[in-house]
Amino acid sequence: MKKRTVSMAKGIMLMCIGLLIFSSTSFASSKTYLKTKPASVLKLIVNGNNKFVHKHSKNYFLPYQTSQHPVITMITCSDARVQTNIFNFDPINKIFVIRNIGNQIRISEGSIDYGIYHLHTPILLILGHVHCGAIKAAMSNYSDETTAIVNEIDKLHLPLLLAKAKGNFSQRWLENVQANVDYQVAFCVKRYSRLIKKGKLVVVGAVYDFINAYKRGFGRVIITNINGMTNVKKIKHSPLLKRISKKLKNTVVDRI
Ligand SMILES: [Zn+2]
């Protein structure tokens, strides 16, 4: 009995020492990580690009060395959770990307004009996303932010005012994200009406859903608006989606 108690005590002691070593090691490493964060990030950039260089031959770069030929002009939020790899194709030379907080046209009109008037992309994709911090800020008090941030969030007031979202905060947040996309689409439909009428441009509004708010799968890009059309049934019947299977159309076209 006595022996067992001693060995149990020994075991507990060893466990405590082990825990102490483990916790002090993880504390030290997290501290080191914080201290060397920029260096670690630079390593990530340089090493990552080094792998990219070795993975691609000269032939990969030849088609676009003298000019770019994107097929999509995309305006999306700067949010790091939204990236072009969600489309699962190599975005190089395919997407002309413009980003700002809240995927707002008015902040980047010149860049979007460039994609439409100079690069002649047939699609202008306005991609909002769930849990957008810019929309959340516009729904809250953001007076403590810098003047530059305040100025950019101020421009979201009109889309949110027109949305008239109802329900609890998270419901209104999602509704406002979608309404902001609608607002930006309407702005572009007016701005590029001549090209749209000629069939040379289609403005698509969509929401990237990484929380499965629309219940169509985590990471789904939900199409919510085409050329200002917001009726789900009409969007699904649009000839613009004729190359997409009925099943997939029923999955991706939706509105809350
Ligand atoms: Zn955002």
PDB file of C-alpha atoms and ligand atoms in Angstrom:
ATOM      1  CA  MET A   1       0.000   0.000   0.000  1.00  0.00           C
ATOM      2  CA  LYS A   2       2.795   2.301   1.070  1.00  0.00           C
ATOM      3  CA  LYS A   3       4.792   1.409  -2.056  1.00  0.00           C
ATOM      4  CA  ARG A   4       1.804   2.130  -4.285  1.00  0.00           C
ATOM      5  CA  THR A   5       1.270   5.551  -2.660  1.00  0.00           C
ATOM      6  CA  VAL A   6       4.930   6.432  -3.203  1.00  0.00           C
ATOM      7  CA  SER A   7       4.847   5.365  -6.837  1.00  0.00           C
ATOM      8  CA  MET A   8       1.577   7.283  -7.364  1.00  0.00           C
ATOM      9  CA  ALA A   9       3.124  10.392  -5.825  1.00  0.00           C
ATOM     10  CA  LYS A  10       6.170   9.923  -8.060  1.00  0.00           C
ATOM     11  CA  GLY A  11       3.900   9.618 -11.074  1.00  0.00           C
ATOM     12  CA  ILE A  12       1.981  12.778 -10.218  1.00  0.00           C
ATOM     13  CA  MET A  13       5.258  14.621  -9.630  1.00  0.00           C
ATOM     14  CA  LEU A  14       6.622  13.518 -13.024  1.00  0.00           C
ATOM     15  CA  MET A  15       3.342  14.550 -14.667  1.00  0.00           C
ATOM     16  CA  CYS A  16       3.567  18.002 -13.054  1.00  0.00           C
ATOM     17  CA  ILE A  17       7.186  18.426 -14.198  1.00  0.00           C
ATOM     18  CA  GLY A  18       6.142  17.313 -17.660  1.00  0.00           C
ATOM     19  CA  LEU A  19       3.270  19.794 -17.759  1.00  0.00           C
ATOM     20  CA  LEU A  20       5.566  22.556 -16.496  1.00  0.00           C
ATOM     21  CA  ILE A  21       8.130  21.830 -19.203  1.00  0.00           C
ATOM     22  CA  PHE A  22       5.401  21.610 -21.862  1.00  0.00           C
ATOM     23  CA  SER A  23       3.691  24.837 -20.845  1.00  0.00           C
ATOM     24  CA  SER A  24       6.944  26.774 -20.470  1.00  0.00           C
ATOM     25  CA  THR A  25       8.082  25.507 -23.891  1.00  0.00           C
ATOM     26  CA  SER A  26       4.855  26.549 -25.603  1.00  0.00           C
ATOM     27  CA  PHE A  27       4.947  29.915 -23.835  1.00  0.00           C
ATOM     28  CA  ALA A  28       8.524  30.450 -24.960  1.00  0.00           C
ATOM     29  CA  SER A  29       7.753  29.411 -28.521  1.00  0.00           C
ATOM     30  CA  SER A  30       4.666  31.630 -28.772  1.00  0.00           C
ATOM     31  CA  LYS A  31       6.745  34.516 -27.377  1.00  0.00           C
ATOM     32  CA  THR A  32       9.489  33.832 -29.918  1.00  0.00           C
ATOM     33  CA  TYR A  33       6.866  33.606 -32.643  1.00  0.00           C
ATOM     34  CA  LEU A  34       5.496  37.016 -31.680  1.00  0.00           C
ATOM     35  CA  LYS A  35       9.001  38.488 -31.659  1.00  0.00           C
ATOM     36  CA  THR A  36       9.964  37.067 -35.043  1.00  0.00           C
ATOM     37  CA  LYS A  37       6.604  37.378 -36.724  1.00  0.00           C
ATOM     38  CA  PRO A  38       7.697  39.643 -39.627  1.00  0.00           C
ATOM     39  CA  ALA A  39      10.716  37.405 -40.253  1.00  0.00           C
ATOM     40  CA  SER A  40       8.500  34.320 -40.247  1.00  0.00           C
ATOM     41  CA  VAL A  41       6.069  35.944 -42.648  1.00  0.00           C
ATOM     42  CA  LEU A  42       8.905  36.988 -44.938  1.00  0.00           C
ATOM     43  CA  LYS A  43      10.138  33.401 -44.884  1.00  0.00           C
ATOM     44  CA  LEU A  44       6.630  32.308 -45.877  1.00  0.00           C
ATOM     45  CA  ILE A  45       6.622  34.761 -48.803  1.00  0.00           C
ATOM     46  CA  VAL A  46      10.121  33.975 -50.085  1.00  0.00           C
ATOM     47  CA  ASN A  47       9.953  30.208 -49.616  1.00  0.00           C
ATOM     48  CA  GLY A  48       6.451  30.051 -51.054  1.00  0.00           C
ATOM     49  CA  ASN A  49       7.454  31.998 -54.146  1.00  0.00           C
ATOM     50  CA  ASN A  50      10.604  29.905 -54.483  1.00  0.00           C
ATOM     51  CA  LYS A  51       8.405  26.803 -54.743  1.00  0.00           C
ATOM     52  CA  PHE A  52       6.233  28.623 -57.322  1.00  0.00           C
ATOM     53  CA  VAL A  53       9.321  29.467 -59.423  1.00  0.00           C
ATOM     54  CA  HIS A  54      10.477  25.851 -59.405  1.00  0.00           C
ATOM     55  CA  LYS A  55       7.000  24.539 -60.205  1.00  0.00           C
ATOM     56  CA  HIS A  56       6.522  26.669 -63.342  1.00  0.00           C
ATOM     57  CA  SER A  57       8.568  26.620 -66.536  1.00  0.00           C
ATOM     58  CA  LYS A  58       9.170  29.540 -68.911  1.00  0.00           C
ATOM     59  CA  ASN A  59       6.257  28.322 -71.072  1.00  0.00           C
ATOM     60  CA  TYR A  60       3.811  28.998 -68.264  1.00  0.00           C
ATOM     61  CA  PHE A  61       4.629  32.718 -68.383  1.00  0.00           C
ATOM     62  CA  LEU A  62       4.941  33.174 -72.157  1.00  0.00           C
ATOM     63  CA  PRO A  63       1.218  33.721 -72.985  1.00  0.00           C
ATOM     64  CA  TYR A  64       0.951  36.822 -70.801  1.00  0.00           C
ATOM     65  CA  GLN A  65       4.394  38.336 -70.739  1.00  0.00           C
ATOM     66  CA  THR A  66       3.452  41.235 -72.990  1.00  0.00           C
ATOM     67  CA  SER A  67      -0.220  41.733 -72.088  1.00  0.00           C
ATOM     68  CA  GLN A  68      -2.970  40.482 -69.809  1.00  0.00           C
ATOM     69  CA  HIS A  69      -6.195  38.847 -70.987  1.00  0.00           C
ATOM     70  CA  PRO A  70      -8.511  38.429 -68.010  1.00  0.00           C
ATOM     71  CA  VAL A  71     -12.076  37.211 -68.472  1.00  0.00           C
ATOM     72  CA  ILE A  72     -13.363  38.506 -65.166  1.00  0.00           C
ATOM     73  CA  THR A  73     -13.134  41.913 -63.542  1.00  0.00           C
ATOM     74  CA  MET A  74     -13.770  41.212 -59.896  1.00  0.00           C
ATOM     75  CA  ILE A  75     -14.349  43.619 -57.082  1.00  0.00           C
ATOM     76  CA  THR A  76     -14.311  42.003 -53.694  1.00  0.00           C
ATOM     77  CA  CYS A  77     -13.581  42.844 -50.079  1.00  0.00           C
ATOM     78  CA  SER A  78      -9.984  43.042 -48.859  1.00  0.00           C
ATOM     79  CA  ASP A  79     -10.862  40.467 -46.190  1.00  0.00           C
ATOM     80  CA  ALA A  80      -8.111  37.829 -46.026  1.00  0.00           C
ATOM     81  CA  ARG A  81     -10.659  35.032 -45.872  1.00  0.00           C
ATOM     82  CA  VAL A  82     -11.743  35.818 -49.421  1.00  0.00           C
ATOM     83  CA  GLN A  83      -9.201  34.711 -52.038  1.00  0.00           C
ATOM     84  CA  THR A  84      -9.316  33.761 -55.714  1.00  0.00           C
ATOM     85  CA  ASN A  85      -8.447  30.109 -55.003  1.00  0.00           C
ATOM     86  CA  ILE A  86     -12.145  29.631 -54.071  1.00  0.00           C
ATOM     87  CA  PHE A  87     -12.762  29.212 -57.828  1.00  0.00           C
ATOM     88  CA  ASN A  88     -10.394  26.275 -57.971  1.00  0.00           C
ATOM     89  CA  PHE A  89      -8.619  27.412 -61.149  1.00  0.00           C
ATOM     90  CA  ASP A  90      -5.361  29.242 -61.623  1.00  0.00           C
ATOM     91  CA  PRO A  91      -6.445  32.917 -61.438  1.00  0.00           C
ATOM     92  CA  ILE A  92      -3.337  34.193 -63.197  1.00  0.00           C
ATOM     93  CA  ASN A  93      -4.234  36.153 -66.352  1.00  0.00           C
ATOM     94  CA  LYS A  94      -7.918  35.320 -65.783  1.00  0.00           C
ATOM     95  CA  ILE A  95      -9.079  37.680 -63.044  1.00  0.00           C
ATOM     96  CA  PHE A  96      -8.512  41.430 -62.883  1.00  0.00           C
ATOM     97  CA  VAL A  97      -8.938  41.974 -59.150  1.00  0.00           C
ATOM     98  CA  ILE A  98      -9.918  45.151 -57.314  1.00  0.00           C
ATOM     99  CA  ARG A  99     -10.256  45.052 -53.564  1.00  0.00           C
ATOM    100  CA  ASN A 100     -11.257  47.405 -50.783  1.00  0.00           C
ATOM    101  CA  ILE A 101     -13.165  47.192 -47.521  1.00  0.00           C
ATOM    102  CA  GLY A 102     -16.787  46.348 -48.279  1.00  0.00           C
ATOM    103  CA  ASN A 103     -16.288  45.678 -52.036  1.00  0.00           C
ATOM    104  CA  GLN A 104     -17.311  49.203 -52.975  1.00  0.00           C
ATOM    105  CA  ILE A 105     -17.381  50.516 -56.527  1.00  0.00           C
ATOM    106  CA  ARG A 106     -17.212  54.197 -55.641  1.00  0.00           C
ATOM    107  CA  ILE A 107     -13.845  53.821 -53.931  1.00  0.00           C
ATOM    108  CA  SER A 108     -12.257  52.147 -56.940  1.00  0.00           C
ATOM    109  CA  GLU A 109     -14.186  53.403 -59.974  1.00  0.00           C
ATOM    110  CA  GLY A 110     -11.062  54.008 -62.060  1.00  0.00           C
ATOM    111  CA  SER A 111      -9.710  50.480 -61.554  1.00  0.00           C
ATOM    112  CA  ILE A 112     -13.064  48.937 -62.428  1.00  0.00           C
ATOM    113  CA  ASP A 113     -13.357  51.141 -65.524  1.00  0.00           C
ATOM    114  CA  TYR A 114      -9.938  49.837 -66.542  1.00  0.00           C
ATOM    115  CA  GLY A 115     -11.101  46.237 -66.359  1.00  0.00           C
ATOM    116  CA  ILE A 116     -14.267  46.995 -68.329  1.00  0.00           C
ATOM    117  CA  TYR A 117     -13.146  49.582 -70.890  1.00  0.00           C
ATOM    118  CA  HIS A 118      -9.538  48.512 -71.491  1.00  0.00           C
ATOM    119  CA  LEU A 119      -9.435  44.812 -70.716  1.00  0.00           C
ATOM    120  CA  HIS A 120     -12.992  44.216 -72.003  1.00  0.00           C
ATOM    121  CA  THR A 121     -13.810  41.399 -69.579  1.00  0.00           C
ATOM    122  CA  PRO A 122     -17.266  39.973 -70.349  1.00  0.00           C
ATOM    123  CA  ILE A 123     -17.993  39.502 -66.645  1.00  0.00           C
ATOM    124  CA  LEU A 124     -17.908  42.011 -63.829  1.00  0.00           C
ATOM    125  CA  LEU A 125     -18.184  40.031 -60.611  1.00  0.00           C
ATOM    126  CA  ILE A 126     -19.097  41.889 -57.444  1.00  0.00           C
ATOM    127  CA  LEU A 127     -18.310  39.498 -54.628  1.00  0.00           C
ATOM    128  CA  GLY A 128     -19.385  40.279 -51.081  1.00  0.00           C
ATOM    129  CA  HIS A 129     -18.902  37.858 -48.215  1.00  0.00           C
ATOM    130  CA  VAL A 130     -20.498  36.723 -44.979  1.00  0.00           C
ATOM    131  CA  HIS A 131     -19.178  38.186 -41.726  1.00  0.00           C
ATOM    132  CA  CYS A 132     -17.903  41.287 -43.539  1.00  0.00           C
ATOM    133  CA  GLY A 133     -16.210  43.587 -41.024  1.00  0.00           C
ATOM    134  CA  ALA A 134     -16.859  46.688 -43.133  1.00  0.00           C
ATOM    135  CA  ILE A 135     -20.608  46.030 -43.148  1.00  0.00           C
ATOM    136  CA  LYS A 136     -20.525  45.296 -39.427  1.00  0.00           C
ATOM    137  CA  ALA A 137     -18.695  48.586 -38.831  1.00  0.00           C
ATOM    138  CA  ALA A 138     -21.250  50.482 -40.924  1.00  0.00           C
ATOM    139  CA  MET A 139     -23.965  49.016 -38.685  1.00  0.00           C
ATOM    140  CA  SER A 140     -22.119  50.153 -35.557  1.00  0.00           C
ATOM    141  CA  ASN A 141     -20.301  53.186 -34.152  1.00  0.00           C
ATOM    142  CA  TYR A 142     -17.024  53.547 -36.027  1.00  0.00           C
ATOM    143  CA  SER A 143     -16.241  57.142 -35.078  1.00  0.00           C
ATOM    144  CA  ASP A 144     -12.966  56.111 -33.395  1.00  0.00           C
ATOM    145  CA  GLU A 145     -11.493  54.857 -36.662  1.00  0.00           C
ATOM    146  CA  THR A 146      -9.043  56.932 -38.740  1.00  0.00           C
ATOM    147  CA  THR A 147     -10.538  59.576 -41.040  1.00  0.00           C
ATOM    148  CA  ALA A 148      -9.614  57.453 -44.051  1.00  0.00           C
ATOM    149  CA  ILE A 149     -11.436  54.394 -42.692  1.00  0.00           C
ATOM    150  CA  VAL A 150     -14.434  56.522 -41.651  1.00  0.00           C
ATOM    151  CA  ASN A 151     -14.623  57.967 -45.176  1.00  0.00           C
ATOM    152  CA  GLU A 152     -14.724  54.506 -46.746  1.00  0.00           C
ATOM    153  CA  ILE A 153     -17.275  53.085 -44.309  1.00  0.00           C
ATOM    154  CA  ASP A 154     -19.443  56.201 -44.702  1.00  0.00           C
ATOM    155  CA  LYS A 155     -20.035  55.165 -48.295  1.00  0.00           C
ATOM    156  CA  LEU A 156     -21.799  52.005 -47.107  1.00  0.00           C
ATOM    157  CA  HIS A 157     -24.607  53.977 -45.453  1.00  0.00           C
ATOM    158  CA  LEU A 158     -26.711  54.297 -48.571  1.00  0.00           C
ATOM    159  CA  PRO A 159     -26.691  50.569 -49.420  1.00  0.00           C
ATOM    160  CA  LEU A 160     -27.548  49.725 -45.815  1.00  0.00           C
ATOM    161  CA  LEU A 161     -30.259  52.361 -45.648  1.00  0.00           C
ATOM    162  CA  LEU A 162     -31.914  50.940 -48.743  1.00  0.00           C
ATOM    163  CA  ALA A 163     -31.652  47.385 -47.381  1.00  0.00           C
ATOM    164  CA  LYS A 164     -34.034  47.987 -44.456  1.00  0.00           C
ATOM    165  CA  ALA A 165     -32.775  44.747 -42.897  1.00  0.00           C
ATOM    166  CA  LYS A 166     -34.830  43.122 -40.154  1.00  0.00           C
ATOM    167  CA  GLY A 167     -34.233  40.544 -37.407  1.00  0.00           C
ATOM    168  CA  ASN A 168     -31.385  40.079 -34.967  1.00  0.00           C
ATOM    169  CA  PHE A 169     -27.905  41.461 -35.573  1.00  0.00           C
ATOM    170  CA  SER A 170     -26.514  38.437 -37.428  1.00  0.00           C
ATOM    171  CA  GLN A 171     -29.596  38.246 -39.672  1.00  0.00           C
ATOM    172  CA  ARG A 172     -29.366  41.957 -40.446  1.00  0.00           C
ATOM    173  CA  TRP A 173     -25.600  41.624 -40.992  1.00  0.00           C
ATOM    174  CA  LEU A 174     -26.070  38.948 -43.658  1.00  0.00           C
ATOM    175  CA  GLU A 175     -28.963  40.812 -45.251  1.00  0.00           C
ATOM    176  CA  ASN A 176     -26.861  43.977 -45.398  1.00  0.00           C
ATOM    177  CA  VAL A 177     -23.978  42.095 -47.024  1.00  0.00           C
ATOM    178  CA  GLN A 178     -26.353  40.910 -49.740  1.00  0.00           C
ATOM    179  CA  ALA A 179     -27.984  44.343 -50.050  1.00  0.00           C
ATOM    180  CA  ASN A 180     -24.602  45.989 -50.442  1.00  0.00           C
ATOM    181  CA  VAL A 181     -23.850  43.644 -53.335  1.00  0.00           C
ATOM    182  CA  ASP A 182     -27.245  44.590 -54.866  1.00  0.00           C
ATOM    183  CA  TYR A 183     -26.401  48.269 -54.478  1.00  0.00           C
ATOM    184  CA  GLN A 184     -22.996  47.872 -56.125  1.00  0.00           C
ATOM    185  CA  VAL A 185     -24.535  45.835 -58.964  1.00  0.00           C
ATOM    186  CA  ALA A 186     -27.218  48.508 -59.537  1.00  0.00           C
ATOM    187  CA  PHE A 187     -24.507  51.160 -59.639  1.00  0.00           C
ATOM    188  CA  CYS A 188     -22.593  49.210 -62.303  1.00  0.00           C
ATOM    189  CA  VAL A 189     -25.680  48.311 -64.328  1.00  0.00           C
ATOM    190  CA  LYS A 190     -26.309  52.041 -64.675  1.00  0.00           C
ATOM    191  CA  ARG A 191     -22.650  52.883 -65.270  1.00  0.00           C
ATOM    192  CA  TYR A 192     -22.054  50.237 -67.953  1.00  0.00           C
ATOM    193  CA  SER A 193     -25.590  50.091 -69.391  1.00  0.00           C
ATOM    194  CA  ARG A 194     -24.393  50.601 -72.961  1.00  0.00           C
ATOM    195  CA  LEU A 195     -22.155  47.503 -72.831  1.00  0.00           C
ATOM    196  CA  ILE A 196     -24.793  45.443 -71.026  1.00  0.00           C
ATOM    197  CA  LYS A 197     -27.412  46.279 -73.667  1.00  0.00           C
ATOM    198  CA  LYS A 198     -24.992  45.222 -76.402  1.00  0.00           C
ATOM    199  CA  GLY A 199     -24.457  41.913 -74.621  1.00  0.00           C
ATOM    200  CA  LYS A 200     -20.790  42.666 -74.082  1.00  0.00           C
ATOM    201  CA  LEU A 201     -20.916  42.762 -70.304  1.00  0.00           C
ATOM    202  CA  VAL A 202     -22.728  40.904 -67.552  1.00  0.00           C
ATOM    203  CA  VAL A 203     -22.682  42.193 -63.997  1.00  0.00           C
ATOM    204  CA  VAL A 204     -22.905  39.380 -61.475  1.00  0.00           C
ATOM    205  CA  GLY A 205     -23.540  39.896 -57.777  1.00  0.00           C
ATOM    206  CA  ALA A 206     -22.531  37.118 -55.408  1.00  0.00           C
ATOM    207  CA  VAL A 207     -21.810  36.364 -51.765  1.00  0.00           C
ATOM    208  CA  TYR A 208     -18.966  34.108 -50.623  1.00  0.00           C
ATOM    209  CA  ASP A 209     -20.357  32.007 -47.792  1.00  0.00           C
ATOM    210  CA  PHE A 210     -17.712  30.431 -45.555  1.00  0.00           C
ATOM    211  CA  ILE A 211     -20.093  29.949 -42.609  1.00  0.00           C
ATOM    212  CA  ASN A 212     -22.760  28.066 -44.577  1.00  0.00           C
ATOM    213  CA  ALA A 213     -25.344  30.771 -43.859  1.00  0.00           C
ATOM    214  CA  TYR A 214     -27.223  29.938 -47.071  1.00  0.00           C
ATOM    215  CA  LYS A 215     -27.042  26.197 -46.260  1.00  0.00           C
ATOM    216  CA  ARG A 216     -25.476  25.416 -49.643  1.00  0.00           C
ATOM    217  CA  GLY A 217     -22.113  24.245 -48.350  1.00  0.00           C
ATOM    218  CA  PHE A 218     -19.152  25.877 -46.661  1.00  0.00           C
ATOM    219  CA  GLY A 219     -17.175  28.011 -49.111  1.00  0.00           C
ATOM    220  CA  ARG A 220     -20.014  28.349 -51.629  1.00  0.00           C
ATOM    221  CA  VAL A 221     -20.217  31.394 -53.897  1.00  0.00           C
ATOM    222  CA  ILE A 222     -23.940  32.186 -53.921  1.00  0.00           C
ATOM    223  CA  ILE A 223     -25.185  34.042 -57.019  1.00  0.00           C
ATOM    224  CA  THR A 224     -27.676  36.628 -55.804  1.00  0.00           C
ATOM    225  CA  ASN A 225     -27.972  39.075 -58.672  1.00  0.00           C
ATOM    226  CA  ILE A 226     -27.434  39.186 -62.442  1.00  0.00           C
ATOM    227  CA  ASN A 227     -27.561  42.554 -64.199  1.00  0.00           C
ATOM    228  CA  GLY A 228     -29.826  43.872 -61.432  1.00  0.00           C
ATOM    229  CA  MET A 229     -32.153  40.863 -61.595  1.00  0.00           C
ATOM    230  CA  THR A 230     -32.787  39.591 -58.066  1.00  0.00           C
ATOM    231  CA  ASN A 231     -35.610  37.121 -58.633  1.00  0.00           C
ATOM    232  CA  VAL A 232     -34.106  33.697 -57.889  1.00  0.00           C
ATOM    233  CA  LYS A 233     -36.430  31.892 -60.312  1.00  0.00           C
ATOM    234  CA  LYS A 234     -35.647  34.330 -63.126  1.00  0.00           C
ATOM    235  CA  ILE A 235     -31.910  34.111 -62.480  1.00  0.00           C
ATOM    236  CA  LYS A 236     -32.083  30.304 -62.668  1.00  0.00           C
ATOM    237  CA  HIS A 237     -33.878  30.560 -66.033  1.00  0.00           C
ATOM    238  CA  SER A 238     -31.440  33.105 -67.408  1.00  0.00           C
ATOM    239  CA  PRO A 239     -29.711  31.934 -70.609  1.00  0.00           C
ATOM    240  CA  LEU A 240     -26.521  33.176 -68.994  1.00  0.00           C
ATOM    241  CA  LEU A 241     -26.570  30.097 -66.758  1.00  0.00           C
ATOM    242  CA  LYS A 242     -27.484  27.614 -69.507  1.00  0.00           C
ATOM    243  CA  ARG A 243     -24.111  25.870 -69.295  1.00  0.00           C
ATOM    244  CA  ILE A 244     -24.578  25.056 -65.623  1.00  0.00           C
ATOM    245  CA  SER A 245     -26.490  21.915 -64.640  1.00  0.00           C
ATOM    246  CA  LYS A 246     -29.982  22.347 -63.175  1.00  0.00           C
ATOM    247  CA  LYS A 247     -28.881  20.710 -59.957  1.00  0.00           C
ATOM    248  CA  LEU A 248     -25.941  23.055 -59.508  1.00  0.00           C
ATOM    249  CA  LYS A 249     -28.044  26.088 -60.457  1.00  0.00           C
ATOM    250  CA  ASN A 250     -30.527  25.153 -57.739  1.00  0.00           C
ATOM    251  CA  THR A 251     -27.628  25.017 -55.314  1.00  0.00           C
ATOM    252  CA  VAL A 252     -25.768  28.206 -56.185  1.00  0.00           C
ATOM    253  CA  VAL A 253     -28.557  30.664 -57.032  1.00  0.00           C
ATOM    254  CA  ASP A 254     -30.187  31.871 -53.860  1.00  0.00           C
ATOM    255  CA  ARG A 255     -31.103  34.872 -51.717  1.00  0.00           C
ATOM    256  CA  ILE A 256     -31.924  35.225 -48.081  1.00  0.00           C
TER     257      ILE A 256
HETATM  258 ZN    ZN B   1     -15.437  42.350 -45.885  1.00  0.00          ZN
END
